[in-house]
mmCIF file with all atom_site columns, C-alpha atoms and ligand atoms in Angstrom:
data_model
loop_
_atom_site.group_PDB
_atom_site.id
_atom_site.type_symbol
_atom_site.label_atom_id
_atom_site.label_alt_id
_atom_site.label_comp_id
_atom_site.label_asym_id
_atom_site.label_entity_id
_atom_site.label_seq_id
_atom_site.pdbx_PDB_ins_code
_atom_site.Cartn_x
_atom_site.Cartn_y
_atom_site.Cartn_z
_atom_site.occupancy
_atom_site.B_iso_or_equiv
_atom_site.pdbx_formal_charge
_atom_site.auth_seq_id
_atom_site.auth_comp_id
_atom_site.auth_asym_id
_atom_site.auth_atom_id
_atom_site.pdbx_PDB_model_num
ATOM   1   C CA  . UNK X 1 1   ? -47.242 34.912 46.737 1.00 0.00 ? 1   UNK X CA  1
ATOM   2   C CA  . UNK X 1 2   ? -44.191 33.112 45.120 1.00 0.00 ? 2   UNK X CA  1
ATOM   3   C CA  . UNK X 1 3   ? -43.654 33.327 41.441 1.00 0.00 ? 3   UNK X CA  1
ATOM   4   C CA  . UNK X 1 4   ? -44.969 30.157 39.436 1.00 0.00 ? 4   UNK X CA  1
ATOM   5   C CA  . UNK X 1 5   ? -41.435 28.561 38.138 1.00 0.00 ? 5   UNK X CA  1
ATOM   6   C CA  . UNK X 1 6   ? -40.718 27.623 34.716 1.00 0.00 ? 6   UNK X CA  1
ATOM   7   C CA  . UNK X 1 7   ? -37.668 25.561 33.952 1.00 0.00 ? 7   UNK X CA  1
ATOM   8   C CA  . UNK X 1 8   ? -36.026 27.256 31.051 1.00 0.00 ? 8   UNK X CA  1
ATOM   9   C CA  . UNK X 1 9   ? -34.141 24.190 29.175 1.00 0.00 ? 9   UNK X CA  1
ATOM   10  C CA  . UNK X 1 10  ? -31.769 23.508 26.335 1.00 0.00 ? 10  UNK X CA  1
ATOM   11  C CA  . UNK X 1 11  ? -30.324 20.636 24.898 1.00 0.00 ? 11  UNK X CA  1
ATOM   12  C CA  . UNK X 1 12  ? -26.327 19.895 23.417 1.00 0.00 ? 12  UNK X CA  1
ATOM   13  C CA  . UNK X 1 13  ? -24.392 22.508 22.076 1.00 0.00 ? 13  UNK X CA  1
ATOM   14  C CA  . UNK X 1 14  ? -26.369 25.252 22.648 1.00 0.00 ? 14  UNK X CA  1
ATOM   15  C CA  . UNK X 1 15  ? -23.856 26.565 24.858 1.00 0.00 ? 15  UNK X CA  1
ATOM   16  C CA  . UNK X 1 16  ? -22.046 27.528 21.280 1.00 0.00 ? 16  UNK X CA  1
ATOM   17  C CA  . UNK X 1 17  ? -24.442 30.472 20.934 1.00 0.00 ? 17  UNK X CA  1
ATOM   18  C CA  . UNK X 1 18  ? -23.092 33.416 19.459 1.00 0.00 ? 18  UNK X CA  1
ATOM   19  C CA  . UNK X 1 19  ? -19.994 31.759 19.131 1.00 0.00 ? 19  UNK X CA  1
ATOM   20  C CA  . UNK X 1 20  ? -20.051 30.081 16.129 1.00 0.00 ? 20  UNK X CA  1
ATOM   21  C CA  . UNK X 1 21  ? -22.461 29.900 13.200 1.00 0.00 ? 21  UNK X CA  1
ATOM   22  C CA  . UNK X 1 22  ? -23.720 33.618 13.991 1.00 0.00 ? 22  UNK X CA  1
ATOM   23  C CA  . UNK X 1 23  ? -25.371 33.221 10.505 1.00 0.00 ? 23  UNK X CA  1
ATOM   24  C CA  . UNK X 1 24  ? -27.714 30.645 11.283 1.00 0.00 ? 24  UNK X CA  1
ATOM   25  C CA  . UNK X 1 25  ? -28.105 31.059 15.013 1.00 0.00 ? 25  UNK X CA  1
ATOM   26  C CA  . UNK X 1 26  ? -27.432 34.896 15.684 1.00 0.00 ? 26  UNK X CA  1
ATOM   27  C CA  . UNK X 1 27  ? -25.214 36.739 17.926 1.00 0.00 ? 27  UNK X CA  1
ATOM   28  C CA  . UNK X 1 28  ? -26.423 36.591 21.255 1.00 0.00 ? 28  UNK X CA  1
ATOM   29  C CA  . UNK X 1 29  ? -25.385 34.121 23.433 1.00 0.00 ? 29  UNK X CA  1
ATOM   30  C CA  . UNK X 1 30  ? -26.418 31.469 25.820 1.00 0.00 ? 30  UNK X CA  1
ATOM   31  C CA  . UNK X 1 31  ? -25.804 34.134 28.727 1.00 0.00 ? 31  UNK X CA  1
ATOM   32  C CA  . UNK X 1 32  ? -27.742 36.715 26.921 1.00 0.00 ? 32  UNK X CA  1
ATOM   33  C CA  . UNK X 1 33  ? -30.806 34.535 26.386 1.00 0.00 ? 33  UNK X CA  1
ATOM   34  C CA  . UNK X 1 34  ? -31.066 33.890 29.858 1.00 0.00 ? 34  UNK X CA  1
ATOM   35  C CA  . UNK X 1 35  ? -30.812 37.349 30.766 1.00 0.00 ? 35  UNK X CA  1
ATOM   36  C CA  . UNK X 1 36  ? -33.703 38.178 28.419 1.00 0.00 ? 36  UNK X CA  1
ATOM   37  C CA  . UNK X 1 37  ? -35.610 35.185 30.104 1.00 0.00 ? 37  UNK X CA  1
ATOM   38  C CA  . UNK X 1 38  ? -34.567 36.655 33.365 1.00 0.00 ? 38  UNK X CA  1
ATOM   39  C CA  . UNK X 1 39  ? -35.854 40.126 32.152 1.00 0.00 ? 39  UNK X CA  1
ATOM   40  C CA  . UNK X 1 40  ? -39.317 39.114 30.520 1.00 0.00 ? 40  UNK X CA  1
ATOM   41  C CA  . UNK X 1 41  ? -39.927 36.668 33.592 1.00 0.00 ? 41  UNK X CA  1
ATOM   42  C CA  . UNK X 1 42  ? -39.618 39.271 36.067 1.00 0.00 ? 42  UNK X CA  1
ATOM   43  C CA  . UNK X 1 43  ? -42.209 41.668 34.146 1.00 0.00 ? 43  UNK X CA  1
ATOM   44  C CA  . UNK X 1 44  ? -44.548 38.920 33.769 1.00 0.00 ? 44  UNK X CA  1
ATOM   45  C CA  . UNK X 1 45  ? -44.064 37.574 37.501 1.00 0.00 ? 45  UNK X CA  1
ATOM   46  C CA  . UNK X 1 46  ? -42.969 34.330 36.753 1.00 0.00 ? 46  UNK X CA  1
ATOM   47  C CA  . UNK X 1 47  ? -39.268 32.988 37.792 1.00 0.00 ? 47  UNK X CA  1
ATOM   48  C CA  . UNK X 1 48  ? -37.422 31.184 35.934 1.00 0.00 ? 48  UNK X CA  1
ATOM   49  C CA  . UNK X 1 49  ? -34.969 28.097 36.621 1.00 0.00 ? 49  UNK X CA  1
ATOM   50  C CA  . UNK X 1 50  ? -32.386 28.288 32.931 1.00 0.00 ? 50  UNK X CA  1
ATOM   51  C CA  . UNK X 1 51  ? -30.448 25.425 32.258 1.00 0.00 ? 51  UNK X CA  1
ATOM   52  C CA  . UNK X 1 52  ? -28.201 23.538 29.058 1.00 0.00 ? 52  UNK X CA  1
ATOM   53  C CA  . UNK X 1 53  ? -26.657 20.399 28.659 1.00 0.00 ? 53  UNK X CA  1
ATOM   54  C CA  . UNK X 1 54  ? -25.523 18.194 26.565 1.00 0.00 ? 54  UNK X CA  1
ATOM   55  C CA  . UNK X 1 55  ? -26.646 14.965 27.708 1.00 0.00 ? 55  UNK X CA  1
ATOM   56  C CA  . UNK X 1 56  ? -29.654 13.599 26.522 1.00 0.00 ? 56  UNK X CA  1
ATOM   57  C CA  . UNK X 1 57  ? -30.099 11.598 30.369 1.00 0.00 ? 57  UNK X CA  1
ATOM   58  C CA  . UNK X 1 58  ? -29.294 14.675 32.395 1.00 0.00 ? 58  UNK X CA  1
ATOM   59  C CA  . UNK X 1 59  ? -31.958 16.386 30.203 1.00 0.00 ? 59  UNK X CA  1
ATOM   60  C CA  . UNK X 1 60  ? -34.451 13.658 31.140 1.00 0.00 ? 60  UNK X CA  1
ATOM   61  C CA  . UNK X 1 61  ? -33.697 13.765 34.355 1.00 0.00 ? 61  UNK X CA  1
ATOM   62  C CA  . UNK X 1 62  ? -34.248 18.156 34.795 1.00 0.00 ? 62  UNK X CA  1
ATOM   63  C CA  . UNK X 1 63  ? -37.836 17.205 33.084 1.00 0.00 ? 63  UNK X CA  1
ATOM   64  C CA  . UNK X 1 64  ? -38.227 14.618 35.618 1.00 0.00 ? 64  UNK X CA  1
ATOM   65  C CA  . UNK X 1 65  ? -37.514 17.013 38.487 1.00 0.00 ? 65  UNK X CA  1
ATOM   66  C CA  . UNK X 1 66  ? -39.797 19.536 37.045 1.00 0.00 ? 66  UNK X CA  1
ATOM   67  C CA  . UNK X 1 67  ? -42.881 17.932 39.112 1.00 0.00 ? 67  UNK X CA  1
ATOM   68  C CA  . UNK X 1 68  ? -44.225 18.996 41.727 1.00 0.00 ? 68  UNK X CA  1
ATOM   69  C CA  . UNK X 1 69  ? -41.546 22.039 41.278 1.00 0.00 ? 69  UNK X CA  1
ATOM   70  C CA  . UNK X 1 70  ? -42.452 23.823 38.209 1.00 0.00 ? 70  UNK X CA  1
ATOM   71  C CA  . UNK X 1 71  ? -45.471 24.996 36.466 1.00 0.00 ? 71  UNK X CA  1
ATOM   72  C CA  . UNK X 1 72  ? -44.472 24.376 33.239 1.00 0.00 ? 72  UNK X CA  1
ATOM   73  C CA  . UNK X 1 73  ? -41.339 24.062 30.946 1.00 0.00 ? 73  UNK X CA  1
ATOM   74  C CA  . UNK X 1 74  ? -40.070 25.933 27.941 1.00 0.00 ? 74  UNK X CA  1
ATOM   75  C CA  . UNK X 1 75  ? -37.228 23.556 26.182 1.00 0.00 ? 75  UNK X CA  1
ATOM   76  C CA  . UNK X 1 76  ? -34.971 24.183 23.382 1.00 0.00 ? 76  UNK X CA  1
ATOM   77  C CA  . UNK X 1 77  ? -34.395 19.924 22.502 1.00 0.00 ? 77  UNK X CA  1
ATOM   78  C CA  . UNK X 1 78  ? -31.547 21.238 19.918 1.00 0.00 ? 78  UNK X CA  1
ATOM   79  C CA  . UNK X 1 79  ? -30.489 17.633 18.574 1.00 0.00 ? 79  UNK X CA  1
ATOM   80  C CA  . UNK X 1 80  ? -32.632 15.464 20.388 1.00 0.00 ? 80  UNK X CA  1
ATOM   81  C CA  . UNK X 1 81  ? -36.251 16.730 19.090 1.00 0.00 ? 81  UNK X CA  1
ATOM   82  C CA  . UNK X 1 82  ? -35.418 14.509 16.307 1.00 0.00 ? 82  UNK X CA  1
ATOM   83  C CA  . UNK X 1 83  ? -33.996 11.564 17.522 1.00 0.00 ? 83  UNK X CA  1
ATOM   84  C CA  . UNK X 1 84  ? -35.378 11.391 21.433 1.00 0.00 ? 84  UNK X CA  1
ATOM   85  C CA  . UNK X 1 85  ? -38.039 9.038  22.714 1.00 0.00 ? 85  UNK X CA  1
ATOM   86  C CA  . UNK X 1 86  ? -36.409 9.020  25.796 1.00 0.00 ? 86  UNK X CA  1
ATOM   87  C CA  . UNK X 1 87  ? -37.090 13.030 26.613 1.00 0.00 ? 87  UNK X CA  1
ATOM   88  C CA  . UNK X 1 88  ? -40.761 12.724 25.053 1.00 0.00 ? 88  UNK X CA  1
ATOM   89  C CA  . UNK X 1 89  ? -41.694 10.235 27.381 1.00 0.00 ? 89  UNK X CA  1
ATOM   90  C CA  . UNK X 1 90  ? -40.201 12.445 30.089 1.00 0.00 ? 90  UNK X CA  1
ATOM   91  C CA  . UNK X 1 91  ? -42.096 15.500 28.594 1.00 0.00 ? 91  UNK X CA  1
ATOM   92  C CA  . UNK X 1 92  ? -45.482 13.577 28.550 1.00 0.00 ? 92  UNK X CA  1
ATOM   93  C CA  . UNK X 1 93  ? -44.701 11.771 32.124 1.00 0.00 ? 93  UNK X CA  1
ATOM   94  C CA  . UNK X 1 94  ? -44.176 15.256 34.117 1.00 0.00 ? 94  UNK X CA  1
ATOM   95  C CA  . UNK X 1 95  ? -47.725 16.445 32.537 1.00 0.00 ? 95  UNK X CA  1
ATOM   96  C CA  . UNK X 1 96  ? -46.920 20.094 32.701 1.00 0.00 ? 96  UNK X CA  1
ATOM   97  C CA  . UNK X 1 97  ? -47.644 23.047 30.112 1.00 0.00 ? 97  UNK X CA  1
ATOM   98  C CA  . UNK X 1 98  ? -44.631 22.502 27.398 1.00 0.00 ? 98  UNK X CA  1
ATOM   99  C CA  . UNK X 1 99  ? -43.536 25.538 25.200 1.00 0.00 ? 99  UNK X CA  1
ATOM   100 C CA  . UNK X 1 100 ? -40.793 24.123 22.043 1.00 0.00 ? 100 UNK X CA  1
ATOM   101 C CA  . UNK X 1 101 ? -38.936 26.877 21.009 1.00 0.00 ? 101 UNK X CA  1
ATOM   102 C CA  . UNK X 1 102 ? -36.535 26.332 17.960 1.00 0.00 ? 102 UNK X CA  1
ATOM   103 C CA  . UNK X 1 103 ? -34.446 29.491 17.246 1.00 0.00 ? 103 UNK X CA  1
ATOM   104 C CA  . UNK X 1 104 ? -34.111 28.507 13.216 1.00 0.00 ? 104 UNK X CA  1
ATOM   105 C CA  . UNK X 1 105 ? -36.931 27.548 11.582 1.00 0.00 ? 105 UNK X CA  1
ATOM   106 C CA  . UNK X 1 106 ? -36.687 23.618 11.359 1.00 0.00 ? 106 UNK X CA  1
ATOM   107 C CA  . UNK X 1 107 ? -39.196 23.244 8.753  1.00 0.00 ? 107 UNK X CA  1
ATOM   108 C CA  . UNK X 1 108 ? -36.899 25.739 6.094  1.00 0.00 ? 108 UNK X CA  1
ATOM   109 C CA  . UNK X 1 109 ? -33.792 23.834 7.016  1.00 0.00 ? 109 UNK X CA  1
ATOM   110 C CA  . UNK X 1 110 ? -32.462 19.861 5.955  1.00 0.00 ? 110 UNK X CA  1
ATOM   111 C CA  . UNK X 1 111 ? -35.669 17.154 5.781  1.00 0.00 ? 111 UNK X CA  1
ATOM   112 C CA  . UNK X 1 112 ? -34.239 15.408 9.094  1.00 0.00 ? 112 UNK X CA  1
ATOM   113 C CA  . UNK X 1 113 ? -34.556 18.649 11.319 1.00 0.00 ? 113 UNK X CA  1
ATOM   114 C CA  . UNK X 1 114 ? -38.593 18.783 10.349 1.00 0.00 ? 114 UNK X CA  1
ATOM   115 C CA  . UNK X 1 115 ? -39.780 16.020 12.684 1.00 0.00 ? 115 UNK X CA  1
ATOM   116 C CA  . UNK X 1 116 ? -39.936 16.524 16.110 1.00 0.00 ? 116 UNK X CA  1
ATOM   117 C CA  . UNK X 1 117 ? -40.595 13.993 18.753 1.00 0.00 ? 117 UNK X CA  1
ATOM   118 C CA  . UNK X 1 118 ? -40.990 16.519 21.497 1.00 0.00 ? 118 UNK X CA  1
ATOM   119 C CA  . UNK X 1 119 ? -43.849 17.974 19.497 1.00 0.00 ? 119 UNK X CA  1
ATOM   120 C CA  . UNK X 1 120 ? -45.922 15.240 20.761 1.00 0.00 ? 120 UNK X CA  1
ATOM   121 C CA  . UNK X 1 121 ? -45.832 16.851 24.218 1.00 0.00 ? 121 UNK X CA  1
ATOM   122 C CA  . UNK X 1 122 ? -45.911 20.010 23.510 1.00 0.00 ? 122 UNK X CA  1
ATOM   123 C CA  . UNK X 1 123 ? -48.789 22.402 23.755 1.00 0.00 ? 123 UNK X CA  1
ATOM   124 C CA  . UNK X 1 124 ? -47.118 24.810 21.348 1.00 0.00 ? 124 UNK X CA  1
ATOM   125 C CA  . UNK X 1 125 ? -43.728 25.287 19.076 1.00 0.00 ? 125 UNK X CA  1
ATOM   126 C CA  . UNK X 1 126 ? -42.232 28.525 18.234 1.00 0.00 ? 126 UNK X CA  1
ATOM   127 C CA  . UNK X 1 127 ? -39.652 28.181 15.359 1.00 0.00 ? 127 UNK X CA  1
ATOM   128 C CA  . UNK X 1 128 ? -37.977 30.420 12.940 1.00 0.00 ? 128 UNK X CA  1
ATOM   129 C CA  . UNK X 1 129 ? -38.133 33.894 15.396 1.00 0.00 ? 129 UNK X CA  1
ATOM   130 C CA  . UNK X 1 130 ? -34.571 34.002 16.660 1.00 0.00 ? 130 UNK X CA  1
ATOM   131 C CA  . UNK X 1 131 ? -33.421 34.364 20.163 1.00 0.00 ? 131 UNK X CA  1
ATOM   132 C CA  . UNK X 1 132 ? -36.829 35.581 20.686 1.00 0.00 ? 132 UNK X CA  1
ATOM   133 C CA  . UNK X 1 133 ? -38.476 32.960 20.806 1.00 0.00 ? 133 UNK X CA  1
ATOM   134 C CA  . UNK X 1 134 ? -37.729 32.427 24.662 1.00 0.00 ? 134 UNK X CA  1
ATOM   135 C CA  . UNK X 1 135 ? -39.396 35.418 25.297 1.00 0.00 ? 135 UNK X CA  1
ATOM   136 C CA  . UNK X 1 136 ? -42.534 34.702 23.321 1.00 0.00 ? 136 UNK X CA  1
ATOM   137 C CA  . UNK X 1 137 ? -42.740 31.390 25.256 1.00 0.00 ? 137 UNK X CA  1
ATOM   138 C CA  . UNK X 1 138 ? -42.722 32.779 28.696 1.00 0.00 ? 138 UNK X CA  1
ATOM   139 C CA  . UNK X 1 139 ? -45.254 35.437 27.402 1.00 0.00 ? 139 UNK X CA  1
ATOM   140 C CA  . UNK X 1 140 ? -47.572 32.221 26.060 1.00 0.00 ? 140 UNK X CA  1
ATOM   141 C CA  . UNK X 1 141 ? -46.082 30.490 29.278 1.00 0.00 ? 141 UNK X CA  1
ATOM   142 C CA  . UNK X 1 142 ? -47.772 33.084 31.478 1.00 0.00 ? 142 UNK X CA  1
ATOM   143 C CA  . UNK X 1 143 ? -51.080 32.730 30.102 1.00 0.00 ? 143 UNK X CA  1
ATOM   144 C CA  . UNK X 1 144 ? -51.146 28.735 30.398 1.00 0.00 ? 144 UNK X CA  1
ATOM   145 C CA  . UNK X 1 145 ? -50.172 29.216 34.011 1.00 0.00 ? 145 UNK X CA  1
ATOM   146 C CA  . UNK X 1 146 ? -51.974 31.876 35.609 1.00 0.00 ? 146 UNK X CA  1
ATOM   147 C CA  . UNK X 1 147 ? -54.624 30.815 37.541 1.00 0.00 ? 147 UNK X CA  1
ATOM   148 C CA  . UNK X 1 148 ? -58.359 30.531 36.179 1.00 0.00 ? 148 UNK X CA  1
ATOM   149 C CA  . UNK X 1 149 ? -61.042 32.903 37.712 1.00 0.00 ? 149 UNK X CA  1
ATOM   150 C CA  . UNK X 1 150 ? -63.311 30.479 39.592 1.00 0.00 ? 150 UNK X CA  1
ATOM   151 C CA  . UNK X 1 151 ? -67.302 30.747 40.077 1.00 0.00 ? 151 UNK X CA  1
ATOM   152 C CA  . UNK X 1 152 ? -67.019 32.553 42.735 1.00 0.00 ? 152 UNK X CA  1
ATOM   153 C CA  . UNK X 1 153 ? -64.687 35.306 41.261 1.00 0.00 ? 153 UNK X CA  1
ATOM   154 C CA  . UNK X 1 154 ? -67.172 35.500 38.703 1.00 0.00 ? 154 UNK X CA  1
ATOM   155 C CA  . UNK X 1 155 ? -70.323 35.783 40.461 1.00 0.00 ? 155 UNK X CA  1
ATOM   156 C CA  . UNK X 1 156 ? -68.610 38.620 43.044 1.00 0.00 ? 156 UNK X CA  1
ATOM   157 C CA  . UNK X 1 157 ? -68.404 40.470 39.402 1.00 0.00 ? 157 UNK X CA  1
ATOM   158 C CA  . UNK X 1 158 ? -71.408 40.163 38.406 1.00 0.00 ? 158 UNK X CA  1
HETATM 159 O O1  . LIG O 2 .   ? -33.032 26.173 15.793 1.00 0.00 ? 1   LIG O O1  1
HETATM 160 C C1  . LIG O 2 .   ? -32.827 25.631 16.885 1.00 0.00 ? 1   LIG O C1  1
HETATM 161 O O2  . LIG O 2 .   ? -32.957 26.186 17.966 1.00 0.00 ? 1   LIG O O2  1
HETATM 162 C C2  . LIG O 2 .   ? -32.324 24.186 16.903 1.00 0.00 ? 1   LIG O C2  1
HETATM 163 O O3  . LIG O 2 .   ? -32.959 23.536 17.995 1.00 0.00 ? 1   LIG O O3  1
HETATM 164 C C3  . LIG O 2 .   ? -30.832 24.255 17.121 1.00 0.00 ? 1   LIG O C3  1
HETATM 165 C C4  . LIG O 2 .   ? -30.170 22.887 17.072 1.00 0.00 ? 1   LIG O C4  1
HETATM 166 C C5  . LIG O 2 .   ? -30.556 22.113 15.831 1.00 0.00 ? 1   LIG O C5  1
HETATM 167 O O4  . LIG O 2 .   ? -30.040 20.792 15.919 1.00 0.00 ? 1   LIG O O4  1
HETATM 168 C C6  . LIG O 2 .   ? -32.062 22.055 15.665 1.00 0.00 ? 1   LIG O C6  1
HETATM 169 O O5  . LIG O 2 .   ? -32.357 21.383 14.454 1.00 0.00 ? 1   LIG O O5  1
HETATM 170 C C7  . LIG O 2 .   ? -32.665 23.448 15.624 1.00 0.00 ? 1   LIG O C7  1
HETATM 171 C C8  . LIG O 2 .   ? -28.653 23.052 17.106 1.00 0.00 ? 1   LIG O C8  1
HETATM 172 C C9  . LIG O 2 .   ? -28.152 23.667 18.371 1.00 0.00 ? 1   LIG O C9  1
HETATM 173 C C10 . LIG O 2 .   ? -26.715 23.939 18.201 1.00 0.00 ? 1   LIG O C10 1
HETATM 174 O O6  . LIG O 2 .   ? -26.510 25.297 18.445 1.00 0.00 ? 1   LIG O O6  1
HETATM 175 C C11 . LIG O 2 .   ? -25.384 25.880 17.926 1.00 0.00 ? 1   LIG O C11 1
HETATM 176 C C12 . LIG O 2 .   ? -25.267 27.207 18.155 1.00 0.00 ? 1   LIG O C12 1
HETATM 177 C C13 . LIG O 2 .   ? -24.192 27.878 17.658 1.00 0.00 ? 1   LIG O C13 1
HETATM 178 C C14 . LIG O 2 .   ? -23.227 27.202 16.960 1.00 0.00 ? 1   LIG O C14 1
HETATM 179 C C15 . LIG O 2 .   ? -23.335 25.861 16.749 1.00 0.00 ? 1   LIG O C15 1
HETATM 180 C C16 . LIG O 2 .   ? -24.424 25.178 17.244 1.00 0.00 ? 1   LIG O C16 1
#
């Protein structure tokens, strides 16, 4: 049976991880979060599809691919979760599972980081845990996707 596929995304400058600002952000770097992605995927049996950009349209237009494609989406929104109507509506369009992961904990940091449109589509948010994070979300991923038992399952139990 094929893997269910989660698209792995991250919005602008992300691509700076571990570069600059280890402080705040941490050491690893883009590379190394997908290859823990890659890693936890694998021993959950999901795959995974890991992406960044920095434009908010080409970002809009990976959620918009995601249907029919994948079963759900994991997305780091970076600066657009506060300022982005434009992915939201994408986000609640594609009506698949949506895991926000936030590496720093938005809600410790400046006022205008603690709203998040993309919140509004999202069945979960995982802030504050580091690099992490990803990994949390595909575990929480895997149990939003995995098929239900149906009746029948249930009654050859019983
Ligand atoms: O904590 C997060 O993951 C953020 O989404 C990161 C965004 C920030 O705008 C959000 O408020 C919280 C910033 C991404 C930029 O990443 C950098 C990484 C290293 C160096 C500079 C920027």
């Amino acid at each position: 049976m094929t893997p269910p596929l989660i698209a792995v995304l991250n919005g602008p400058n992300l691509n700076l991880l571990g570069m600059r600002e280890p402080e705040k952000y941490g050491h690893s770097t883009l590379d190394d979060v997908e290859a823990l992605c890659a890693e936890t995927a694998e021993e959950l049996g999901l795959a995974i599809d890991f992406r960044q950009t920095n434009g908010e349209g080409e970002l809009v237009t990976w959620v918009q691919e995601c249907r029919g494609r994948a079963a759900g989406i994991i997305i780091n929104p970076a600066g657009y979760t506060t300022t982005s109507i434009a992915l939201l509506d994408s986000l609640l369009a594609v009506g698949l599972p949506v895991i926000e992961v936030h590496i720093t904990n938005i809600h410790r940091r400046e006022e205008f980081r603690h709203h998040s449109y993309v919140s509004k589509a999202a069945t979960g948010v995982i802030a504050g845990l580091g690099v992490e994070g990803y990994a949390l979300a595909l575990r929480a991923m895997a149990g939003l996707v995995a098929p239900a038992a149906d009746e029948d399952d249930q009654d050859d139990e019983a």
